Coordinates of C-alpha atoms (C1' of nucleotides) in Angstrom, one line a residue:
Chain A
M1 CA -24.6 19.1 -2.9
P2 CA -23.6 20.4 0.1
N3 CA -22.8 23.8 1.8
R4 CA -19.8 25.7 0.9
D5 CA -19.6 28.0 3.5
V6 CA -16.5 26.6 5.8
L7 CA -16.8 29.1 8.5
K8 CA -20.6 28.7 9.1
G9 CA -21.0 24.8 9.0
D10 CA -21.6 22.1 11.4
W11 CA -18.3 20.6 11.4
L12 CA -16.4 17.9 13.2
P13 CA -13.7 19.7 15.4
N14 CA -10.0 19.0 15.0
I15 CA -10.5 17.0 11.7
S16 CA -9.7 17.9 8.2
V17 CA -9.5 16.5 4.9
D18 CA -6.7 17.4 2.2
C19 CA -6.9 16.7 -1.5
V20 CA -3.7 16.1 -3.6
I21 CA -5.4 16.7 -7.1
F22 CA -3.3 15.4 -9.5
G23 CA -3.4 16.3 -12.7
F24 CA -1.5 15.6 -16.4
Q25 CA -0.4 18.7 -18.3
E26 CA 2.0 19.2 -21.2
N27 CA 3.9 15.9 -20.3
H28 CA 4.3 17.3 -16.5
L29 CA 2.5 15.8 -13.3
K30 CA 0.8 18.6 -11.6
V31 CA -0.9 19.2 -8.5
L32 CA -3.7 21.6 -8.1
L33 CA -2.8 24.3 -5.2
L34 CA -4.4 27.3 -3.5
K35 CA -3.2 30.5 -2.6
F36 CA -4.6 32.1 0.6
R37 CA -6.3 35.4 -0.3
N38 CA -4.0 38.6 0.0
N39 CA -1.1 36.2 1.1
K40 CA 1.9 34.3 -0.6
V41 CA 1.2 30.9 1.1
W42 CA -0.1 28.2 -0.9
S43 CA -1.8 25.0 0.1
L44 CA -3.7 21.9 -0.9
A45 CA -7.4 21.7 -1.5
G46 CA -8.9 21.2 1.8
G47 CA -11.9 20.9 3.9
F48 CA -13.8 19.9 7.1
I49 CA -16.1 17.0 7.7
G50 CA -19.8 17.6 8.4
K51 CA -21.2 16.0 11.5
E52 CA -23.5 13.9 9.7
E53 CA -21.1 13.5 6.6
D54 CA -19.0 10.3 5.6
V55 CA -15.0 11.1 5.6
E56 CA -15.2 9.9 2.0
D57 CA -18.0 12.2 1.1
A58 CA -16.2 15.0 2.6
A59 CA -13.6 14.5 0.1
K60 CA -15.6 14.0 -2.6
R61 CA -17.5 17.3 -2.1
V62 CA -14.1 19.2 -1.4
L63 CA -12.8 18.0 -4.7
W64 CA -16.3 18.9 -6.1
Q65 CA -16.2 22.4 -4.5
R66 CA -12.9 23.1 -6.2
T67 CA -12.7 21.3 -9.5
G68 CA -16.5 21.0 -10.4
L69 CA -16.0 17.4 -11.0
E70 CA -17.7 14.3 -9.5
N71 CA -17.1 10.4 -9.9
I72 CA -13.5 10.9 -9.9
Y73 CA -10.6 8.5 -8.8
L74 CA -10.0 9.3 -4.9
Q75 CA -8.1 7.4 -2.8
Q76 CA -7.4 7.7 0.8
F77 CA -3.7 7.3 1.5
H78 CA -2.9 8.3 5.0
T79 CA -3.7 10.1 8.1
F80 CA -1.4 13.1 9.3
G81 CA -1.6 13.5 12.8
D82 CA 1.5 14.8 14.4
L83 CA 1.2 17.8 16.7
K84 CA 4.1 19.5 15.2
R85 CA 2.4 19.3 11.5
N86 CA 1.3 22.7 12.8
I87 CA 4.8 23.8 13.6
G88 CA 6.1 26.9 11.7
A89 CA 2.4 27.7 10.8
I90 CA 1.5 29.9 13.6
E91 CA 3.3 33.0 11.8
K92 CA 1.6 32.1 8.6
H93 CA -1.9 31.9 10.4
Q94 CA -1.3 35.5 11.8
E95 CA -0.6 36.7 8.1
I96 CA -3.4 35.0 6.7
N97 CA -5.5 36.2 9.3
L98 CA -4.6 39.5 9.1
A99 CA -4.7 39.5 5.5
M100 CA -8.3 38.6 6.1
G101 CA -9.1 41.6 8.4
R102 CA -9.7 39.4 11.3
S103 CA -8.0 39.6 14.5
N104 CA -5.8 36.4 15.6
D105 CA -7.9 35.7 18.7
D106 CA -11.3 36.2 17.1
L107 CA -10.3 33.8 14.4
N108 CA -8.2 31.1 15.9
W109 CA -10.0 28.2 14.0
L110 CA -6.7 27.8 11.9
S111 CA -4.3 27.3 14.5
L112 CA -6.4 24.7 16.3
R113 CA -5.0 21.4 16.1
Y114 CA -5.9 19.5 13.0
I115 CA -5.6 16.0 12.3
S116 CA -6.2 15.5 8.5
I117 CA -7.0 12.8 6.2
G118 CA -5.1 12.9 3.1
Y119 CA -6.5 11.7 -0.2
Y120 CA -5.6 11.7 -3.6
A121 CA -7.4 12.7 -6.7
L122 CA -6.6 11.9 -10.4
V123 CA -8.4 14.1 -12.8
D124 CA -8.4 15.1 -16.3
Y125 CA -7.1 18.6 -15.9
L126 CA -8.9 19.9 -19.1
K127 CA -12.0 19.2 -17.2
V128 CA -11.3 21.0 -14.0
K129 CA -13.0 24.3 -13.6
V130 CA -11.5 25.9 -10.4
T131 CA -13.6 27.5 -8.2
L132 CA -12.1 29.4 -5.3
N133 CA -13.5 29.9 -1.7
E134 CA -13.5 33.0 0.5
L135 CA -10.1 31.7 1.7
S136 CA -8.2 31.8 -1.7
D137 CA -7.8 34.4 -4.4
D138 CA -5.8 32.2 -6.7
S139 CA -4.9 28.7 -7.8
A140 CA -2.4 27.0 -10.1
W141 CA -1.2 23.7 -11.5
M142 CA 2.2 23.1 -10.2
D143 CA 5.0 20.7 -11.6
V144 CA 5.2 17.9 -8.6
D145 CA 8.8 18.5 -8.6
Q146 CA 8.7 22.3 -8.4
I147 CA 6.5 22.8 -5.4
P148 CA 7.3 25.9 -3.3
A149 CA 7.1 25.7 0.5
L150 CA 3.5 25.1 1.4
F151 CA 0.8 25.6 4.3
L152 CA 1.7 23.3 7.3
D153 CA 3.1 19.8 6.2
H154 CA 1.1 20.0 2.8
N155 CA 4.8 19.5 1.1
E156 CA 5.0 16.0 3.3
I157 CA 1.5 15.1 2.0
I158 CA 2.0 15.5 -1.7
K159 CA 5.2 13.4 -1.4
T160 CA 3.5 10.9 0.6
G161 CA 0.7 10.7 -1.7
L162 CA 2.9 10.5 -4.7
V163 CA 4.6 7.2 -3.1
H164 CA 1.4 5.7 -3.0
L165 CA 0.2 6.8 -6.5
R166 CA 3.3 5.2 -7.7
S167 CA 2.8 1.6 -5.8
S168 CA -0.8 1.8 -7.4
I169 CA -0.3 2.5 -11.1
D170 CA 0.2 -1.0 -12.3
T171 CA -2.5 -2.7 -9.8
K172 CA -5.2 -0.3 -10.3
L173 CA -4.6 1.1 -13.7
A174 CA -4.5 4.5 -12.0
A175 CA -2.7 6.4 -15.0
F176 CA -5.6 6.3 -16.8
N177 CA -7.7 8.7 -14.7
L178 CA -5.2 11.3 -15.6
L179 CA -5.8 10.9 -19.4
P180 CA -8.8 12.2 -21.5
E181 CA -11.2 9.6 -22.7
T182 CA -9.3 8.9 -25.9
F183 CA -5.3 9.3 -25.9
T184 CA -2.3 8.2 -28.0
M185 CA -0.2 5.6 -26.8
S186 CA 2.9 8.1 -26.3
E187 CA 0.6 10.0 -24.3
L188 CA -0.2 7.2 -21.8
Q189 CA 3.7 6.3 -21.8
K190 CA 4.4 9.7 -20.8
V191 CA 1.8 9.6 -17.7
Y192 CA 3.6 6.4 -16.7
E193 CA 7.0 7.9 -17.4
T194 CA 6.1 10.9 -15.0
I195 CA 4.4 9.3 -12.4
L196 CA 7.3 6.5 -12.1
G197 CA 9.9 9.1 -12.4
K198 CA 11.7 7.1 -15.1
V199 CA 11.8 6.5 -18.8
L200 CA 10.6 3.6 -20.3
V201 CA 11.3 1.7 -23.6
R202 CA 8.6 2.3 -26.2
T203 CA 8.3 -1.0 -27.6
N204 CA 8.1 -2.9 -24.5
F205 CA 5.7 -0.6 -23.2
Q206 CA 3.6 -0.8 -26.0
R207 CA 3.5 -4.6 -25.7
K208 CA 3.1 -4.6 -22.0
M209 CA 0.0 -2.2 -22.5
L210 CA -1.5 -4.2 -25.4
S211 CA -1.0 -7.3 -23.6
L212 CA -3.3 -6.3 -20.8
D213 CA -6.1 -6.4 -23.1
I214 CA -7.8 -3.5 -21.5
L215 CA -7.5 -1.2 -24.5
D216 CA -9.9 -0.3 -27.5
R217 CA -8.0 1.1 -30.7
I218 CA -10.2 3.9 -32.1
E219 CA -9.7 3.9 -36.1
K220 CA -10.3 7.4 -36.2
K221 CA -6.8 9.3 -36.1
Y222 CA -5.3 12.6 -35.5
S223 CA -5.9 15.1 -37.9
G224 CA -3.5 17.8 -38.8
G225 CA -0.2 16.6 -38.0
A226 CA 2.5 15.9 -40.4
H227 CA 3.7 12.4 -41.1
K228 CA 1.8 9.5 -39.9
A229 CA -0.7 10.4 -37.2
P230 CA -0.8 8.2 -33.9
Y231 CA -3.8 5.8 -33.4
L232 CA -6.0 7.1 -30.4
Y233 CA -7.0 4.4 -27.9
R234 CA -9.9 4.2 -25.0
L235 CA -10.0 2.3 -21.9
D236 CA -12.4 -0.3 -22.3
R237 CA -14.4 0.0 -19.0
K238 CA -15.5 -3.6 -19.0
K239 CA -12.1 -5.2 -20.0
A240 CA -10.3 -2.9 -17.3
E241 CA -12.8 -4.2 -14.5
A242 CA -11.9 -7.6 -15.6
F243 CA -8.5 -6.9 -15.1
L244 CA -8.8 -5.4 -11.9
S245 CA -10.7 -8.2 -10.5
S246 CA -8.7 -10.8 -11.9
A247 CA -5.5 -9.1 -10.1
L248 CA -7.6 -9.3 -7.0
Chain B
M1 CA 3.8 7.3 30.0
P2 CA 0.1 8.7 30.0
N3 CA -2.9 9.1 32.0
R4 CA -4.9 5.7 31.5
D5 CA -8.0 7.0 32.5
V6 CA -10.2 6.9 29.3
L7 CA -13.2 8.8 30.9
K8 CA -11.4 11.6 32.6
G9 CA -8.7 12.5 29.9
D10 CA -8.7 15.5 27.6
W11 CA -9.4 14.0 24.4
L12 CA -10.1 15.1 21.0
P13 CA -13.6 14.5 20.4
N14 CA -15.3 12.4 17.2
I15 CA -11.8 10.6 16.9
S16 CA -10.6 7.4 17.9
V17 CA -7.5 5.0 17.3
D18 CA -7.9 1.1 16.9
C19 CA -5.2 -1.4 17.2
V20 CA -5.5 -4.8 15.0
I21 CA -2.8 -6.5 17.4
F22 CA -1.5 -9.5 15.6
G23 CA 0.1 -12.4 17.3
F24 CA 1.3 -15.7 16.2
Q25 CA 0.2 -18.8 18.5
E26 CA 0.1 -22.4 17.7
N27 CA 0.8 -22.0 14.1
H28 CA -2.0 -19.6 13.8
L29 CA -2.4 -15.9 13.1
K30 CA -4.4 -14.4 15.9
V31 CA -5.8 -11.0 17.0
L32 CA -6.1 -9.6 20.3
L33 CA -9.5 -9.1 21.3
L34 CA -11.5 -7.3 24.2
K35 CA -14.7 -8.0 25.8
F36 CA -16.9 -5.7 27.3
R37 CA -17.7 -5.9 30.7
N38 CA -20.8 -8.0 31.7
N39 CA -21.4 -8.1 27.9
K40 CA -20.8 -10.5 25.0
V41 CA -19.7 -7.9 22.7
W42 CA -15.8 -8.0 21.7
S43 CA -13.8 -5.6 20.2
L44 CA -10.6 -4.5 18.9
A45 CA -8.0 -2.4 21.4
G46 CA -9.1 1.2 21.0
G47 CA -8.7 4.4 22.5
F48 CA -8.9 8.2 22.2
I49 CA -6.2 10.7 21.2
G50 CA -5.1 13.4 23.8
K51 CA -5.3 17.0 22.9
E52 CA -1.7 17.4 23.1
E53 CA -0.7 13.9 21.6
D54 CA 0.5 12.9 18.4
V55 CA -1.9 10.4 16.8
E56 CA 0.8 7.7 16.4
D57 CA 1.5 8.1 20.0
A58 CA -1.9 7.5 20.8
A59 CA -1.6 4.2 19.0
K60 CA 1.7 3.5 20.7
R61 CA 0.1 4.3 24.3
V62 CA -3.2 2.1 23.3
L63 CA -0.9 -0.8 22.5
W64 CA 1.3 -0.3 25.8
Q65 CA -1.8 -0.2 27.9
R66 CA -3.3 -3.4 26.7
T67 CA -0.1 -5.2 26.2
G68 CA 2.5 -3.8 28.2
L69 CA 4.8 -3.6 25.1
E70 CA 7.0 -0.9 23.8
N71 CA 9.1 -0.5 20.7
I72 CA 6.7 -2.4 18.5
Y73 CA 6.1 -2.8 15.0
L74 CA 2.9 -0.6 14.3
Q75 CA 1.8 0.5 10.9
Q76 CA -1.3 3.0 10.3
F77 CA -3.3 1.6 7.4
H78 CA -6.6 3.2 6.9
T79 CA -8.9 5.7 8.7
F80 CA -12.5 4.8 8.9
G81 CA -15.0 7.5 8.5
D82 CA -18.1 6.4 7.4
L83 CA -21.3 7.2 9.7
K84 CA -22.9 3.8 9.1
R85 CA -19.9 2.2 11.0
N86 CA -22.1 3.0 14.1
I87 CA -24.9 1.3 12.7
G88 CA -26.2 -1.7 14.6
A89 CA -23.7 -0.6 17.5
I90 CA -26.9 1.5 19.1
E91 CA -28.2 -1.8 20.6
K92 CA -25.1 -2.7 21.8
H93 CA -24.2 0.6 23.4
Q94 CA -27.4 0.2 25.3
E95 CA -26.4 -3.1 26.5
I96 CA -22.9 -2.1 27.4
N97 CA -24.1 1.5 29.3
L98 CA -26.6 -0.7 31.2
A99 CA -24.2 -3.3 32.2
M100 CA -21.9 -0.7 33.3
G101 CA -24.5 0.8 35.7
R102 CA -24.9 3.9 33.5
S103 CA -27.9 5.5 32.1
N104 CA -27.9 6.1 28.4
D105 CA -28.1 9.9 28.3
D106 CA -25.6 10.2 30.9
L107 CA -23.0 8.0 29.3
N108 CA -23.7 8.7 25.5
W109 CA -20.0 9.3 24.7
L110 CA -20.1 5.9 23.1
S111 CA -22.9 6.8 20.7
L112 CA -21.2 9.5 19.3
R113 CA -19.7 9.6 15.8
Y114 CA -16.3 8.1 15.9
I115 CA -13.9 8.3 13.0
S116 CA -11.1 5.9 13.8
I117 CA -7.6 5.6 12.5
G118 CA -6.7 2.1 12.3
Y119 CA -3.1 0.5 13.1
Y120 CA -2.1 -2.7 13.1
A121 CA 0.9 -4.1 15.6
L122 CA 2.8 -7.4 15.2
V123 CA 3.8 -8.6 18.6
D124 CA 5.4 -11.8 20.1
Y125 CA 2.5 -13.0 22.0
L126 CA 4.7 -14.7 24.5
K127 CA 5.6 -11.2 25.8
V128 CA 2.1 -9.7 25.9
K129 CA 0.6 -9.4 29.6
V130 CA -2.9 -8.3 28.7
T131 CA -3.9 -5.6 31.0
L132 CA -8.1 -4.6 30.8
N133 CA -9.1 -1.5 31.4
E134 CA -12.6 -0.4 33.1
L135 CA -14.7 -1.0 29.9
S136 CA -13.4 -4.8 29.5
D137 CA -13.4 -7.8 31.9
D138 CA -11.9 -10.5 29.2
S139 CA -9.4 -10.7 26.6
A140 CA -8.9 -13.3 23.9
W141 CA -6.3 -14.1 21.1
M142 CA -8.6 -15.3 18.4
D143 CA -7.9 -16.9 15.1
V144 CA -8.1 -14.3 12.2
D145 CA -10.5 -16.6 10.3
Q146 CA -12.4 -17.3 13.4
I147 CA -13.6 -14.1 14.7
P148 CA -17.1 -13.5 15.6
A149 CA -19.2 -10.4 15.1
L150 CA -17.4 -7.4 16.9
F151 CA -18.4 -4.1 17.8
L152 CA -19.0 -1.5 15.1
D153 CA -17.1 -2.3 12.2
H154 CA -14.0 -4.0 13.7
N155 CA -14.3 -7.1 11.7
E156 CA -13.6 -4.8 8.7
I157 CA -11.0 -3.1 10.3
I158 CA -9.5 -6.7 10.7
K159 CA -9.9 -7.5 7.3
T160 CA -8.2 -4.3 6.0
G161 CA -5.3 -4.5 8.2
L162 CA -4.7 -8.2 7.1
V163 CA -4.8 -7.2 3.4
H164 CA -2.1 -4.3 4.3
L165 CA 0.1 -6.6 6.3
R166 CA 0.0 -9.4 3.6
S167 CA 1.2 -6.5 1.0
S168 CA 4.3 -5.5 3.3
I169 CA 5.5 -8.9 4.3
D170 CA 8.2 -9.0 1.9
T171 CA 9.3 -5.3 1.5
K172 CA 9.2 -4.7 5.1
L173 CA 10.1 -8.1 6.8
A174 CA 7.2 -7.8 8.6
A175 CA 6.8 -11.3 9.6
F176 CA 9.5 -11.3 11.9
N177 CA 7.8 -8.9 14.3
L178 CA 5.4 -11.8 15.3
L179 CA 8.2 -14.2 16.4
P180 CA 10.7 -14.5 19.3
E181 CA 14.1 -13.2 19.0
T182 CA 15.4 -16.9 17.9
F183 CA 13.1 -19.4 15.7
T184 CA 13.3 -22.1 13.7
M185 CA 13.0 -22.3 9.6
S186 CA 10.0 -24.0 9.9
E187 CA 8.2 -21.4 12.2
L188 CA 9.3 -18.8 10.2
Q189 CA 7.7 -20.7 7.1
K190 CA 4.4 -21.2 9.1
V191 CA 4.3 -17.3 9.7
Y192 CA 4.5 -16.7 6.0
E193 CA 2.2 -19.2 5.5
T194 CA -0.1 -18.1 7.6
I195 CA -0.1 -14.4 6.5
L196 CA -0.2 -15.2 2.8
G197 CA -3.1 -17.6 3.3
K198 CA -1.3 -20.5 1.3
V199 CA 1.6 -22.8 1.6
L200 CA 5.1 -22.5 0.5
V201 CA 7.7 -25.1 -0.7
R202 CA 9.9 -25.6 1.9
T203 CA 13.3 -25.8 -0.2
N204 CA 12.3 -22.8 -2.3
F205 CA 11.7 -20.5 0.9
Q206 CA 14.5 -21.7 2.8
R207 CA 16.5 -20.8 -0.1
K208 CA 14.6 -17.2 -0.6
M209 CA 15.0 -16.5 3.5
L210 CA 18.5 -17.5 3.1
S211 CA 19.6 -15.5 0.2
L212 CA 18.2 -12.4 1.6
D213 CA 21.0 -12.4 3.6
I214 CA 19.4 -11.4 6.9
L215 CA 19.4 -14.2 9.1
D216 CA 22.2 -15.3 11.6
R217 CA 22.2 -19.0 12.3
I218 CA 22.6 -19.5 16.1
E219 CA 24.7 -23.0 16.5
K220 CA 22.8 -23.8 19.7
K221 CA 20.0 -26.1 18.8
Y222 CA 16.6 -27.4 20.2
S223 CA 17.4 -29.8 22.9
G224 CA 14.9 -32.4 23.8
G225 CA 13.0 -33.4 20.4
A226 CA 13.4 -36.9 18.9
H227 CA 15.4 -37.0 15.9
K228 CA 17.6 -34.2 14.6
A229 CA 17.1 -30.8 16.3
P230 CA 16.2 -27.7 14.0
Y231 CA 18.7 -24.8 13.9
L232 CA 17.4 -21.5 15.3
Y233 CA 17.9 -18.4 13.5
R234 CA 18.0 -14.9 14.6
L235 CA 17.2 -11.7 12.5
D236 CA 20.5 -9.5 12.1
R237 CA 19.1 -6.2 12.7
K238 CA 21.9 -4.5 10.9
K239 CA 21.8 -6.8 7.6
A240 CA 17.8 -6.2 7.9
E241 CA 18.1 -2.7 7.9
A242 CA 20.6 -2.8 5.3
F243 CA 17.9 -4.8 3.0
L244 CA 15.2 -2.8 4.0
S245 CA 16.9 0.3 2.7
S246 CA 18.3 -1.4 -0.3
A247 CA 14.7 -2.1 -1.3
L248 CA 13.9 1.6 -1.3
Chain C
dC1 C1' 11.1 9.9 -50.8
dC2 C1' 11.1 10.8 -45.6
dA3 C1' 9.8 11.0 -40.6
dA4 C1' 6.9 9.7 -37.4
dA5 C1' 4.2 6.0 -35.6
dA6 C1' 3.2 1.2 -34.6
dG7 C1' 4.3 -3.1 -34.1
dT8 C1' 7.1 -8.0 -34.3
dG9 C1' 11.4 -10.9 -33.1
dT10 C1' 14.9 -12.4 -30.5
dT11 C1' 18.1 -12.6 -26.9
dG12 C1' 19.5 -12.4 -22.3
dC13 C1' 18.9 -11.9 -17.7
dA14 C1' 16.4 -12.4 -12.9
dA15 C1' 13.2 -14.6 -10.2
dC16 C1' 10.4 -17.9 -9.0
dT17 C1' 8.4 -23.2 -9.4
dA18 C1' 8.5 -27.9 -8.8
dC19 C1' 10.7 -31.7 -7.8
dA20 C1' 14.6 -34.9 -7.2
dC21 C1' 18.0 -35.6 -4.5
dC22 C1' 21.8 -35.4 -0.9
dC23 C1' 23.6 -35.0 3.7
dA24 C1' 23.3 -34.3 8.8
dT25 C1' 22.1 -36.0 13.3
dG26 C1' 19.6 -37.8 17.5
dG27 C1' 17.7 -42.1 18.9
Chain D
dC1 C1' 18.8 -48.2 10.6
dC2 C1' 15.1 -44.3 10.3
dA3 C1' 12.7 -40.1 10.8
dT4 C1' 13.3 -35.2 11.0
dG5 C1' 15.8 -31.4 9.8
dG6 C1' 18.9 -28.8 6.6
dG7 C1' 20.4 -27.9 2.0
dT8 C1' 21.9 -28.1 -3.1
dG9 C1' 21.1 -28.9 -8.3
dT10 C1' 18.3 -28.5 -12.1
dA11 C1' 14.9 -27.7 -15.6
dG12 C1' 11.0 -25.3 -17.1
dT13 C1' 8.5 -20.8 -16.8
dT14 C1' 7.5 -16.3 -16.7
dG15 C1' 8.3 -11.3 -16.9
dC16 C1' 10.9 -7.8 -18.4
dA17 C1' 15.1 -5.2 -20.3
dA18 C1' 17.5 -4.1 -24.6
dC19 C1' 17.7 -3.3 -29.4
dA20 C1' 17.3 -4.5 -34.1
dC21 C1' 14.1 -4.3 -37.5
dT22 C1' 9.8 -4.2 -40.4
dT23 C1' 5.6 -2.1 -41.7
dT24 C1' 2.2 1.8 -41.9
dT25 C1' 1.0 6.3 -43.5
dG26 C1' 0.8 11.5 -44.3
dG27 C1' 3.0 14.9 -46.8

DNA sequence: CCAAAAGTGTTGCAACTACACCCATGG
DNA sequence: CCATGGGTGTAGTTGCAACACTTTTGG
């Protein structure tokens, strides 16, 4: 896997990749954010594109560098290319540069104009081991509807990504990528509810999921809880693929 | 409007914009293609992005430069960033460079690696006045399902664009942008059928369109035809906007 | 027994499909 | 009159939403 050093790499100029990394934690949809070192500015996980690197590989690499994960559900959704996406960032850049012990003219790479290709990733947040880079000194999973003002237009990127996620939840079975290998039906329902932003009727949801014929019920059940334990389900990869290809 | 000279412009390196310009002609969905000068290679209308230019403005400019049209339905749909999108193009580049009287090393800008942001445009093909640039010596509207092997990955770009167009036909009323101001119901139906790639039942289609409450029927009718003349319809902008915003 | 989990049955609505049928109009 | 265009009626289907209800099971 590739060089992690953003500053020394042989990158394409003026282009970057930003990843909206979604995770599901405590019944909430969260986004992984990074905080600039010695600074209060938070941002998405982003990176540059190697001169000999596919754009998609760059996104995979960024995801891998920050989370340690590979083979993740990753979708390109929009490219952000307005000049004004940098507006308001100049002061922030100054803060960041100063905080990093660099002069503003010496390190103006951040102030250059960047066109950013937006990807969203769906991960099992329990599997994520966050690795910070030299630009950041903190990370956090933030609830999608409690996100502070971020670097550049990253708030808009998240919003746009969420819209795309929403529209692909049924056709691409996207929600399952946010859950661990096995899960209960009510956990699955919570994921759907969070992504869609509305509550669903349990019985109808259950019927719909089962009728898709993509789930295996594991006969082993939760241990420990009081009362009846919920069943665990697992996405059947073969059935899921059959479903996805039948939907065209 | 901007400088038309691609070679002298102050452009961002490694990034381009490609426009799939759709038009509707003789009951067929067509794409506007350009032929490289003294060469047999056809390509989409493309261009570069000015250092001080929004990406979307670059797409609008490219569209305007080739068609003379402004205020056109234009949608970004995907960014193509594989290294291998250039594969197979090297020989073509050589042909093109030679044909243009340039040496290959002197003019290797075409052989550079480009990431291309794909847009599709929907135009009334009767309004298009094609203007060639210094790279091309011919243009043509080609039927979407009869397109020859194109420059780079332009075939794939068209295919992907068409998929996106298809999925937005109902929610964004995209089809109307391919027709002139006034049109008959059967013309409209043909547009839908061509984009969706299947035949529709006339009566149901008519009912559906009328029930959207977005059309005005013009009492003036076709002149000249034998038998009863069809009514003309016009998209009512206000009603259409109401529809679009109600759909959310 | 109780409480939580899992699942079925039923009703009604809305949208879409297929198709039969009728009216309008220009020649 | 006929051929084409424009439109309604209606029956069947499907998917979904709402909600009542039953069964299972751990303690």
